[in-house]
mmCIF file with all atom_site columns, C-alpha atoms in Angstrom:
data_model
loop_
_atom_site.group_PDB
_atom_site.id
_atom_site.type_symbol
_atom_site.label_atom_id
_atom_site.label_alt_id
_atom_site.label_comp_id
_atom_site.label_asym_id
_atom_site.label_entity_id
_atom_site.label_seq_id
_atom_site.pdbx_PDB_ins_code
_atom_site.Cartn_x
_atom_site.Cartn_y
_atom_site.Cartn_z
_atom_site.occupancy
_atom_site.B_iso_or_equiv
_atom_site.pdbx_formal_charge
_atom_site.auth_seq_id
_atom_site.auth_comp_id
_atom_site.auth_asym_id
_atom_site.auth_atom_id
_atom_site.pdbx_PDB_model_num
ATOM 1   C CA . UNK C 1 1   ? -1.819  3.228   -7.324  1.00 90.00 ? 1   UNK C CA 1
ATOM 2   C CA . UNK C 1 2   ? 1.021   3.851   -9.759  1.00 92.00 ? 2   UNK C CA 1
ATOM 3   C CA . UNK C 1 3   ? -0.563  7.018   -11.094 1.00 89.00 ? 3   UNK C CA 1
ATOM 4   C CA . UNK C 1 4   ? -1.172  8.319   -7.561  1.00 89.00 ? 4   UNK C CA 1
ATOM 5   C CA . UNK C 1 5   ? 2.455   7.578   -6.647  1.00 91.00 ? 5   UNK C CA 1
ATOM 6   C CA . UNK C 1 6   ? 3.677   9.669   -9.588  1.00 90.00 ? 6   UNK C CA 1
ATOM 7   C CA . UNK C 1 7   ? 1.068   12.443  -9.435  1.00 88.00 ? 7   UNK C CA 1
ATOM 8   C CA . UNK C 1 8   ? 1.597   13.025  -5.705  1.00 87.00 ? 8   UNK C CA 1
ATOM 9   C CA . UNK C 1 9   ? 5.365   12.607  -5.873  1.00 90.00 ? 9   UNK C CA 1
ATOM 10  C CA . UNK C 1 10  ? 5.211   10.300  -2.876  1.00 90.00 ? 10  UNK C CA 1
ATOM 11  C CA . UNK C 1 11  ? 8.608   10.375  -1.178  1.00 92.00 ? 11  UNK C CA 1
ATOM 12  C CA . UNK C 1 12  ? 8.240   7.017   0.545   1.00 95.00 ? 12  UNK C CA 1
ATOM 13  C CA . UNK C 1 13  ? 5.222   4.816   0.099   1.00 95.00 ? 13  UNK C CA 1
ATOM 14  C CA . UNK C 1 14  ? 4.026   1.822   2.091   1.00 96.00 ? 14  UNK C CA 1
ATOM 15  C CA . UNK C 1 15  ? 1.673   -0.473  0.177   1.00 96.00 ? 15  UNK C CA 1
ATOM 16  C CA . UNK C 1 16  ? -0.236  -2.930  2.366   1.00 93.00 ? 16  UNK C CA 1
ATOM 17  C CA . UNK C 1 17  ? -1.828  -6.015  0.808   1.00 93.00 ? 17  UNK C CA 1
ATOM 18  C CA . UNK C 1 18  ? -3.618  -9.037  2.312   1.00 91.00 ? 18  UNK C CA 1
ATOM 19  C CA . UNK C 1 19  ? -1.758  -11.898 0.606   1.00 92.00 ? 19  UNK C CA 1
ATOM 20  C CA . UNK C 1 20  ? 1.570   -13.060 -0.783  1.00 94.00 ? 20  UNK C CA 1
ATOM 21  C CA . UNK C 1 21  ? 0.101   -13.319 -4.286  1.00 94.00 ? 21  UNK C CA 1
ATOM 22  C CA . UNK C 1 22  ? -0.997  -9.673  -4.213  1.00 92.00 ? 22  UNK C CA 1
ATOM 23  C CA . UNK C 1 23  ? 2.322   -8.615  -2.657  1.00 96.00 ? 23  UNK C CA 1
ATOM 24  C CA . UNK C 1 24  ? 4.169   -10.183 -5.592  1.00 96.00 ? 24  UNK C CA 1
ATOM 25  C CA . UNK C 1 25  ? 1.758   -8.785  -8.199  1.00 95.00 ? 25  UNK C CA 1
ATOM 26  C CA . UNK C 1 26  ? 1.699   -5.248  -6.792  1.00 95.00 ? 26  UNK C CA 1
ATOM 27  C CA . UNK C 1 27  ? 5.464   -5.148  -6.221  1.00 97.00 ? 27  UNK C CA 1
ATOM 28  C CA . UNK C 1 28  ? 6.073   -6.153  -9.842  1.00 96.00 ? 28  UNK C CA 1
ATOM 29  C CA . UNK C 1 29  ? 3.826   -3.314  -11.033 1.00 95.00 ? 29  UNK C CA 1
ATOM 30  C CA . UNK C 1 30  ? 5.756   -0.777  -8.961  1.00 95.00 ? 30  UNK C CA 1
ATOM 31  C CA . UNK C 1 31  ? 9.127   -2.188  -10.075 1.00 96.00 ? 31  UNK C CA 1
ATOM 32  C CA . UNK C 1 32  ? 8.205   -1.710  -13.752 1.00 94.00 ? 32  UNK C CA 1
ATOM 33  C CA . UNK C 1 33  ? 5.801   1.252   -13.349 1.00 94.00 ? 33  UNK C CA 1
ATOM 34  C CA . UNK C 1 34  ? 3.224   -0.924  -15.091 1.00 91.00 ? 34  UNK C CA 1
ATOM 35  C CA . UNK C 1 35  ? 1.974   0.701   -18.275 1.00 90.00 ? 35  UNK C CA 1
ATOM 36  C CA . UNK C 1 36  ? 2.787   4.297   -17.303 1.00 93.00 ? 36  UNK C CA 1
ATOM 37  C CA . UNK C 1 37  ? 5.840   4.529   -19.581 1.00 89.00 ? 37  UNK C CA 1
ATOM 38  C CA . UNK C 1 38  ? 4.202   2.654   -22.444 1.00 89.00 ? 38  UNK C CA 1
ATOM 39  C CA . UNK C 1 39  ? 1.232   5.027   -22.418 1.00 90.00 ? 39  UNK C CA 1
ATOM 40  C CA . UNK C 1 40  ? 3.463   8.103   -22.095 1.00 91.00 ? 40  UNK C CA 1
ATOM 41  C CA . UNK C 1 41  ? 2.117   9.052   -18.668 1.00 91.00 ? 41  UNK C CA 1
ATOM 42  C CA . UNK C 1 42  ? 5.712   9.253   -17.454 1.00 92.00 ? 42  UNK C CA 1
ATOM 43  C CA . UNK C 1 43  ? 8.687   9.940   -19.683 1.00 91.00 ? 43  UNK C CA 1
ATOM 44  C CA . UNK C 1 44  ? 10.806  7.094   -20.981 1.00 88.00 ? 44  UNK C CA 1
ATOM 45  C CA . UNK C 1 45  ? 13.764  8.425   -18.972 1.00 89.00 ? 45  UNK C CA 1
ATOM 46  C CA . UNK C 1 46  ? 11.808  8.438   -15.685 1.00 89.00 ? 46  UNK C CA 1
ATOM 47  C CA . UNK C 1 47  ? 13.552  6.539   -12.908 1.00 91.00 ? 47  UNK C CA 1
ATOM 48  C CA . UNK C 1 48  ? 11.997  3.412   -11.497 1.00 94.00 ? 48  UNK C CA 1
ATOM 49  C CA . UNK C 1 49  ? 11.318  3.358   -7.760  1.00 95.00 ? 49  UNK C CA 1
ATOM 50  C CA . UNK C 1 50  ? 13.453  1.258   -5.429  1.00 97.00 ? 50  UNK C CA 1
ATOM 51  C CA . UNK C 1 51  ? 10.884  -1.304  -4.315  1.00 98.00 ? 51  UNK C CA 1
ATOM 52  C CA . UNK C 1 52  ? 11.456  -3.166  -1.062  1.00 97.00 ? 52  UNK C CA 1
ATOM 53  C CA . UNK C 1 53  ? 9.402   -6.327  -0.724  1.00 98.00 ? 53  UNK C CA 1
ATOM 54  C CA . UNK C 1 54  ? 8.917   -7.230  2.921   1.00 97.00 ? 54  UNK C CA 1
ATOM 55  C CA . UNK C 1 55  ? 8.735   -11.031 3.060   1.00 95.00 ? 55  UNK C CA 1
ATOM 56  C CA . UNK C 1 56  ? 9.557   -11.457 6.741   1.00 92.00 ? 56  UNK C CA 1
ATOM 57  C CA . UNK C 1 57  ? 9.855   -9.458  9.912   1.00 88.00 ? 57  UNK C CA 1
ATOM 58  C CA . UNK C 1 58  ? 13.195  -8.076  11.026  1.00 90.00 ? 58  UNK C CA 1
ATOM 59  C CA . UNK C 1 59  ? 14.836  -9.177  14.276  1.00 88.00 ? 59  UNK C CA 1
ATOM 60  C CA . UNK C 1 60  ? 17.617  -6.602  13.883  1.00 92.00 ? 60  UNK C CA 1
ATOM 61  C CA . UNK C 1 61  ? 16.291  -3.026  14.147  1.00 92.00 ? 61  UNK C CA 1
ATOM 62  C CA . UNK C 1 62  ? 19.266  -1.644  12.194  1.00 95.00 ? 62  UNK C CA 1
ATOM 63  C CA . UNK C 1 63  ? 18.586  -4.056  9.327   1.00 95.00 ? 63  UNK C CA 1
ATOM 64  C CA . UNK C 1 64  ? 14.931  -2.990  9.289   1.00 96.00 ? 64  UNK C CA 1
ATOM 65  C CA . UNK C 1 65  ? 15.831  0.712   9.258   1.00 96.00 ? 65  UNK C CA 1
ATOM 66  C CA . UNK C 1 66  ? 18.286  0.142   6.397   1.00 97.00 ? 66  UNK C CA 1
ATOM 67  C CA . UNK C 1 67  ? 15.622  -1.749  4.423   1.00 97.00 ? 67  UNK C CA 1
ATOM 68  C CA . UNK C 1 68  ? 13.181  1.149   4.846   1.00 97.00 ? 68  UNK C CA 1
ATOM 69  C CA . UNK C 1 69  ? 15.837  3.765   4.078   1.00 97.00 ? 69  UNK C CA 1
ATOM 70  C CA . UNK C 1 70  ? 16.814  2.076   0.803   1.00 97.00 ? 70  UNK C CA 1
ATOM 71  C CA . UNK C 1 71  ? 13.228  1.760   -0.466  1.00 97.00 ? 71  UNK C CA 1
ATOM 72  C CA . UNK C 1 72  ? 11.043  4.342   -2.187  1.00 95.00 ? 72  UNK C CA 1
ATOM 73  C CA . UNK C 1 73  ? 8.160   1.870   -2.079  1.00 97.00 ? 73  UNK C CA 1
ATOM 74  C CA . UNK C 1 74  ? 7.738   -0.811  0.584   1.00 98.00 ? 74  UNK C CA 1
ATOM 75  C CA . UNK C 1 75  ? 5.249   -3.583  -0.226  1.00 98.00 ? 75  UNK C CA 1
ATOM 76  C CA . UNK C 1 76  ? 4.151   -5.767  2.684   1.00 96.00 ? 76  UNK C CA 1
ATOM 77  C CA . UNK C 1 77  ? 1.338   -8.018  3.755   1.00 94.00 ? 77  UNK C CA 1
ATOM 78  C CA . UNK C 1 78  ? -0.666  -7.050  6.783   1.00 91.00 ? 78  UNK C CA 1
ATOM 79  C CA . UNK C 1 79  ? 0.395   -10.339 8.404   1.00 92.00 ? 79  UNK C CA 1
ATOM 80  C CA . UNK C 1 80  ? 4.075   -9.322  8.213   1.00 94.00 ? 80  UNK C CA 1
ATOM 81  C CA . UNK C 1 81  ? 3.389   -5.798  9.483   1.00 93.00 ? 81  UNK C CA 1
ATOM 82  C CA . UNK C 1 82  ? 1.588   -7.252  12.505  1.00 91.00 ? 82  UNK C CA 1
ATOM 83  C CA . UNK C 1 83  ? 4.803   -9.060  13.508  1.00 92.00 ? 83  UNK C CA 1
ATOM 84  C CA . UNK C 1 84  ? 6.797   -5.819  13.696  1.00 92.00 ? 84  UNK C CA 1
ATOM 85  C CA . UNK C 1 85  ? 7.534   -4.361  17.090  1.00 91.00 ? 85  UNK C CA 1
ATOM 86  C CA . UNK C 1 86  ? 5.729   -1.161  18.084  1.00 90.00 ? 86  UNK C CA 1
ATOM 87  C CA . UNK C 1 87  ? 9.048   0.676   17.617  1.00 92.00 ? 87  UNK C CA 1
ATOM 88  C CA . UNK C 1 88  ? 9.413   -0.696  14.088  1.00 94.00 ? 88  UNK C CA 1
ATOM 89  C CA . UNK C 1 89  ? 5.828   0.276   13.216  1.00 92.00 ? 89  UNK C CA 1
ATOM 90  C CA . UNK C 1 90  ? 6.474   3.753   14.599  1.00 92.00 ? 90  UNK C CA 1
ATOM 91  C CA . UNK C 1 91  ? 9.644   4.017   12.502  1.00 94.00 ? 91  UNK C CA 1
ATOM 92  C CA . UNK C 1 92  ? 7.752   2.970   9.375   1.00 93.00 ? 92  UNK C CA 1
ATOM 93  C CA . UNK C 1 93  ? 4.997   5.481   10.129  1.00 92.00 ? 93  UNK C CA 1
ATOM 94  C CA . UNK C 1 94  ? 7.576   8.237   10.609  1.00 92.00 ? 94  UNK C CA 1
ATOM 95  C CA . UNK C 1 95  ? 9.441   7.426   7.392   1.00 94.00 ? 95  UNK C CA 1
ATOM 96  C CA . UNK C 1 96  ? 6.511   6.874   5.017   1.00 94.00 ? 96  UNK C CA 1
ATOM 97  C CA . UNK C 1 97  ? 4.917   9.917   3.442   1.00 92.00 ? 97  UNK C CA 1
ATOM 98  C CA . UNK C 1 98  ? 1.972   7.866   2.127   1.00 93.00 ? 98  UNK C CA 1
ATOM 99  C CA . UNK C 1 99  ? 0.231   4.565   2.851   1.00 91.00 ? 99  UNK C CA 1
ATOM 100 C CA . UNK C 1 100 ? -1.851  2.695   0.277   1.00 91.00 ? 100 UNK C CA 1
ATOM 101 C CA . UNK C 1 101 ? -4.039  -0.123  1.566   1.00 87.00 ? 101 UNK C CA 1
ATOM 102 C CA . UNK C 1 102 ? -5.192  -2.613  -1.060  1.00 88.00 ? 102 UNK C CA 1
ATOM 103 C CA . UNK C 1 103 ? -8.335  -4.663  -0.451  1.00 78.00 ? 103 UNK C CA 1
ATOM 104 C CA . UNK C 1 104 ? -9.214  -2.005  2.113   1.00 68.00 ? 104 UNK C CA 1
ATOM 105 C CA . UNK C 1 105 ? -12.517 -3.619  3.049   1.00 65.00 ? 105 UNK C CA 1
ATOM 106 C CA . UNK C 1 106 ? -10.358 -5.673  5.479   1.00 65.00 ? 106 UNK C CA 1
ATOM 107 C CA . UNK C 1 107 ? -9.370  -2.543  7.432   1.00 67.00 ? 107 UNK C CA 1
ATOM 108 C CA . UNK C 1 108 ? -12.261 -2.897  9.877   1.00 65.00 ? 108 UNK C CA 1
ATOM 109 C CA . UNK C 1 109 ? -10.707 -6.126  11.180  1.00 69.00 ? 109 UNK C CA 1
ATOM 110 C CA . UNK C 1 110 ? -9.025  -5.498  14.535  1.00 73.00 ? 110 UNK C CA 1
ATOM 111 C CA . UNK C 1 111 ? -5.633  -6.737  13.333  1.00 76.00 ? 111 UNK C CA 1
ATOM 112 C CA . UNK C 1 112 ? -5.694  -4.432  10.299  1.00 76.00 ? 112 UNK C CA 1
ATOM 113 C CA . UNK C 1 113 ? -6.936  -1.475  12.322  1.00 79.00 ? 113 UNK C CA 1
ATOM 114 C CA . UNK C 1 114 ? -4.067  -1.954  14.812  1.00 81.00 ? 114 UNK C CA 1
ATOM 115 C CA . UNK C 1 115 ? -1.504  -1.427  12.049  1.00 82.00 ? 115 UNK C CA 1
ATOM 116 C CA . UNK C 1 116 ? -3.457  1.364   10.349  1.00 80.00 ? 116 UNK C CA 1
ATOM 117 C CA . UNK C 1 117 ? -3.715  3.246   13.665  1.00 83.00 ? 117 UNK C CA 1
ATOM 118 C CA . UNK C 1 118 ? 0.084   3.631   13.703  1.00 83.00 ? 118 UNK C CA 1
ATOM 119 C CA . UNK C 1 119 ? -0.230  5.811   10.607  1.00 81.00 ? 119 UNK C CA 1
ATOM 120 C CA . UNK C 1 120 ? -2.652  8.289   12.138  1.00 71.00 ? 120 UNK C CA 1
ATOM 121 C CA . UNK C 1 121 ? -2.240  11.659  10.473  1.00 64.00 ? 121 UNK C CA 1
ATOM 122 C CA . UNK C 1 122 ? -0.544  10.163  7.437   1.00 66.00 ? 122 UNK C CA 1
ATOM 123 C CA . UNK C 1 123 ? -1.847  10.270  3.919   1.00 85.00 ? 123 UNK C CA 1
ATOM 124 C CA . UNK C 1 124 ? -3.667  6.942   3.821   1.00 83.00 ? 124 UNK C CA 1
ATOM 125 C CA . UNK C 1 125 ? -5.440  5.913   0.628   1.00 77.00 ? 125 UNK C CA 1
ATOM 126 C CA . UNK C 1 126 ? -7.616  2.824   0.685   1.00 80.00 ? 126 UNK C CA 1
ATOM 127 C CA . UNK C 1 127 ? -8.250  0.852   -2.489  1.00 76.00 ? 127 UNK C CA 1
ATOM 128 C CA . UNK C 1 128 ? -10.899 -1.824  -2.854  1.00 75.00 ? 128 UNK C CA 1
ATOM 129 C CA . UNK C 1 129 ? -13.145 -3.290  -5.515  1.00 69.00 ? 129 UNK C CA 1
ATOM 130 C CA . UNK C 1 130 ? -15.614 -4.286  -2.796  1.00 68.00 ? 130 UNK C CA 1
ATOM 131 C CA . UNK C 1 131 ? -16.247 -1.254  -0.550  1.00 61.00 ? 131 UNK C CA 1
ATOM 132 C CA . UNK C 1 132 ? -19.202 -2.888  1.182   1.00 62.00 ? 132 UNK C CA 1
ATOM 133 C CA . UNK C 1 133 ? -18.684 -5.391  3.969   1.00 54.00 ? 133 UNK C CA 1
ATOM 134 C CA . UNK C 1 134 ? -20.929 -8.356  4.778   1.00 64.00 ? 134 UNK C CA 1
ATOM 135 C CA . UNK C 1 135 ? -21.115 -7.203  8.412   1.00 61.00 ? 135 UNK C CA 1
ATOM 136 C CA . UNK C 1 136 ? -22.498 -3.810  7.330   1.00 61.00 ? 136 UNK C CA 1
ATOM 137 C CA . UNK C 1 137 ? -19.584 -1.759  8.713   1.00 62.00 ? 137 UNK C CA 1
ATOM 138 C CA . UNK C 1 138 ? -18.698 1.265   6.616   1.00 63.00 ? 138 UNK C CA 1
ATOM 139 C CA . UNK C 1 139 ? -15.138 1.992   5.590   1.00 63.00 ? 139 UNK C CA 1
ATOM 140 C CA . UNK C 1 140 ? -13.666 5.259   6.830   1.00 67.00 ? 140 UNK C CA 1
ATOM 141 C CA . UNK C 1 141 ? -13.013 8.066   4.403   1.00 63.00 ? 141 UNK C CA 1
ATOM 142 C CA . UNK C 1 142 ? -14.529 9.412   1.241   1.00 64.00 ? 142 UNK C CA 1
ATOM 143 C CA . UNK C 1 143 ? -15.077 7.513   -1.971  1.00 65.00 ? 143 UNK C CA 1
ATOM 144 C CA . UNK C 1 144 ? -12.949 9.318   -4.547  1.00 66.00 ? 144 UNK C CA 1
ATOM 145 C CA . UNK C 1 145 ? -13.719 7.103   -7.519  1.00 68.00 ? 145 UNK C CA 1
ATOM 146 C CA . UNK C 1 146 ? -16.562 4.662   -8.026  1.00 70.00 ? 146 UNK C CA 1
ATOM 147 C CA . UNK C 1 147 ? -16.715 2.576   -11.177 1.00 72.00 ? 147 UNK C CA 1
ATOM 148 C CA . UNK C 1 148 ? -19.758 0.284   -11.340 1.00 71.00 ? 148 UNK C CA 1
ATOM 149 C CA . UNK C 1 149 ? -19.226 -3.344  -12.319 1.00 69.00 ? 149 UNK C CA 1
ATOM 150 C CA . UNK C 1 150 ? -21.955 -2.969  -14.969 1.00 80.00 ? 150 UNK C CA 1
ATOM 151 C CA . UNK C 1 151 ? -19.907 -0.226  -16.649 1.00 79.00 ? 151 UNK C CA 1
ATOM 152 C CA . UNK C 1 152 ? -16.729 -2.334  -16.502 1.00 73.00 ? 152 UNK C CA 1
ATOM 153 C CA . UNK C 1 153 ? -18.603 -5.230  -18.112 1.00 80.00 ? 153 UNK C CA 1
ATOM 154 C CA . UNK C 1 154 ? -20.016 -2.930  -20.792 1.00 83.00 ? 154 UNK C CA 1
ATOM 155 C CA . UNK C 1 155 ? -16.541 -1.675  -21.659 1.00 82.00 ? 155 UNK C CA 1
#
């Protein structure tokens, strides 16, 4: 996700995760740019993104708009996004140039699809280590990278 953020020069990114633990973990990676500086993928003088961590919904629309405006990367759980008003979801969809969905095998759930549908026409990238669902439903989109577990174990 970090490499895609940099390579695509995402102006404003929404990262959607299923749990608080992943929200914290992913946000920390974006705050520090993970290993990108250490490995020389980005220069040592590269600026860090302003990461907004959405921990609750916003009752005040102006406060929500300010939060979005001040963030280069917004990290939120799907549960929090579902509590936003339709107007707030529309605002987020208008402001974000890209949407990354982690654990994307959940997207077929009605609640996840409701939020994803607000970003129709946006650059949506879905990330998952388990692209196959128990109910047999296929995820939308094309598989860009597939790394077999057997190869990961070998390495």
